Short mmCIF file of C-alpha atoms in Angstrom, two decimals:
data_model
loop_
_atom_site.label_atom_id
_atom_site.label_comp_id
_atom_site.label_asym_id
_atom_site.label_seq_id
_atom_site.Cartn_x
_atom_site.Cartn_y
_atom_site.Cartn_z
CA MET A 1 18.73 11.58 13.49
CA GLN A 2 16.50 8.57 12.86
CA ALA A 3 17.15 4.82 12.80
CA ILE A 4 15.40 1.63 11.82
CA ILE A 5 15.68 -1.06 14.50
CA GLU A 6 14.53 -4.67 14.64
CA THR A 7 12.97 -6.20 17.73
CA GLY A 8 10.37 -8.89 18.27
CA GLY A 9 10.39 -9.83 14.57
CA LYS A 10 9.26 -6.34 13.57
CA GLN A 11 11.00 -3.24 12.32
CA TYR A 12 10.47 0.26 13.73
CA ARG A 13 11.61 3.66 12.49
CA VAL A 14 12.57 5.65 15.61
CA LYS A 15 14.08 8.99 16.58
CA GLU A 16 15.18 10.38 19.92
CA GLY A 17 12.25 11.05 22.26
CA ASP A 18 9.82 8.62 20.58
CA GLU A 19 7.57 6.45 22.71
CA LEU A 20 6.41 3.18 21.18
CA PHE A 21 4.78 -0.13 22.04
CA ILE A 22 6.86 -3.19 21.15
CA GLU A 23 6.59 -6.92 21.79
CA LYS A 24 7.03 -7.84 25.44
CA LEU A 25 10.61 -7.80 26.76
CA ASP A 26 11.97 -9.22 30.02
CA ALA A 27 12.67 -5.86 31.63
CA GLU A 28 11.29 -3.89 34.56
CA ALA A 29 10.14 -0.26 34.51
CA GLN A 30 12.97 2.29 34.42
CA ASP A 31 15.44 -0.29 33.00
CA THR A 32 17.72 0.72 30.15
CA ILE A 33 17.70 -1.41 27.01
CA THR A 34 20.19 -1.34 24.13
CA PHE A 35 19.07 -2.37 20.64
CA ASP A 36 22.04 -3.46 18.53
CA LYS A 37 20.09 -4.73 15.54
CA VAL A 38 20.09 -1.43 13.67
CA LEU A 39 19.22 -1.72 9.97
CA ALA A 40 19.71 1.90 8.87
CA VAL A 41 20.55 5.35 10.22
CA PHE A 42 19.32 8.60 8.67
CA SER A 43 20.89 11.93 9.52
CA ASP A 44 20.38 15.32 7.88
CA ASP A 45 22.78 14.82 4.98
CA LYS A 46 23.62 11.11 4.80
CA VAL A 47 22.09 7.65 4.97
CA GLU A 48 23.84 4.50 6.22
CA ILE A 49 22.33 1.13 5.41
CA GLY A 50 23.56 -2.14 6.89
CA ALA A 51 23.93 -5.54 5.32
CA PRO A 52 21.92 -6.70 7.28
CA TYR A 53 22.94 -4.72 10.42
CA LEU A 54 25.20 -1.75 11.03
CA ARG A 55 28.30 -2.31 13.14
CA GLY A 56 28.98 0.03 16.03
CA VAL A 57 25.53 1.63 15.97
CA LYS A 58 23.22 1.17 18.95
CA VAL A 59 19.92 2.63 20.11
CA ASN A 60 19.42 3.16 23.84
CA ALA A 61 15.90 3.16 25.29
CA THR A 62 14.24 3.26 28.69
CA VAL A 63 11.32 1.00 29.66
CA ILE A 64 8.31 3.02 30.75
CA LYS A 65 5.95 0.13 31.57
CA SER A 66 4.82 -3.33 30.60
CA GLY A 67 1.21 -4.40 30.28
CA LYS A 68 -1.47 -5.94 28.13
CA ALA A 69 -3.40 -4.41 25.26
CA LYS A 70 -7.19 -4.23 25.09
CA LYS A 71 -9.02 -7.53 24.79
CA ILE A 72 -9.99 -8.79 21.35
CA ILE A 73 -12.59 -11.50 20.80
CA VAL A 74 -11.82 -14.46 18.53
CA TYR A 75 -15.07 -16.11 17.44
CA LYS A 76 -15.27 -19.24 15.31
CA MET A 77 -18.50 -20.64 13.92
CA LYS A 78 -19.55 -23.20 11.35
CA PRO A 79 -23.12 -22.69 10.23
CA LYS A 80 -25.62 -25.54 10.52
CA LYS A 81 -23.14 -27.69 12.46
CA GLY A 82 -23.57 -26.35 16.01
CA TYR A 83 -19.90 -25.44 16.25
CA ARG A 84 -19.18 -22.22 18.12
CA ARG A 85 -16.02 -21.14 19.97
CA LYS A 86 -15.49 -17.83 21.67
CA GLN A 87 -12.07 -16.89 23.01
CA GLY A 88 -10.51 -13.66 24.22
CA HIS A 89 -6.90 -12.53 23.82
CA ARG A 90 -4.82 -9.70 25.32
CA GLN A 91 -1.44 -9.15 23.68
CA PRO A 92 1.39 -8.30 26.12
CA TYR A 93 3.51 -5.27 25.28
CA THR A 94 6.38 -3.15 26.57
CA LYS A 95 6.22 0.63 26.23
CA ILE A 96 9.64 2.22 25.69
CA GLN A 97 11.09 5.69 25.14
CA ILE A 98 14.05 6.15 22.80
CA GLU A 99 16.82 8.02 24.58
CA LYS A 100 19.80 8.16 22.20
CA ILE A 101 21.07 6.84 18.88
CA VAL A 102 24.80 6.15 19.30
#
């Protein structure tokens, strides 16, 4: 069984046992999270699609860890003007494991 969930302004297609990196959530490691914004559920023989969300369908997940991604460098420059700006950025994330689609 698979589902499409919405979190952090993004949509993810998940199934039981998947591990994925999502936008940072306020949760500690080993916490259980329930996603109730489920857009669609796919099983072997049928498909349910919400308008916009399905009622009574939830996805349970466990937080594995929270952290920051690798650093990216943002560099701005305007030629012949002496304008240069260098800035680094590390995007925070939460790594979760999908436990059950209810």
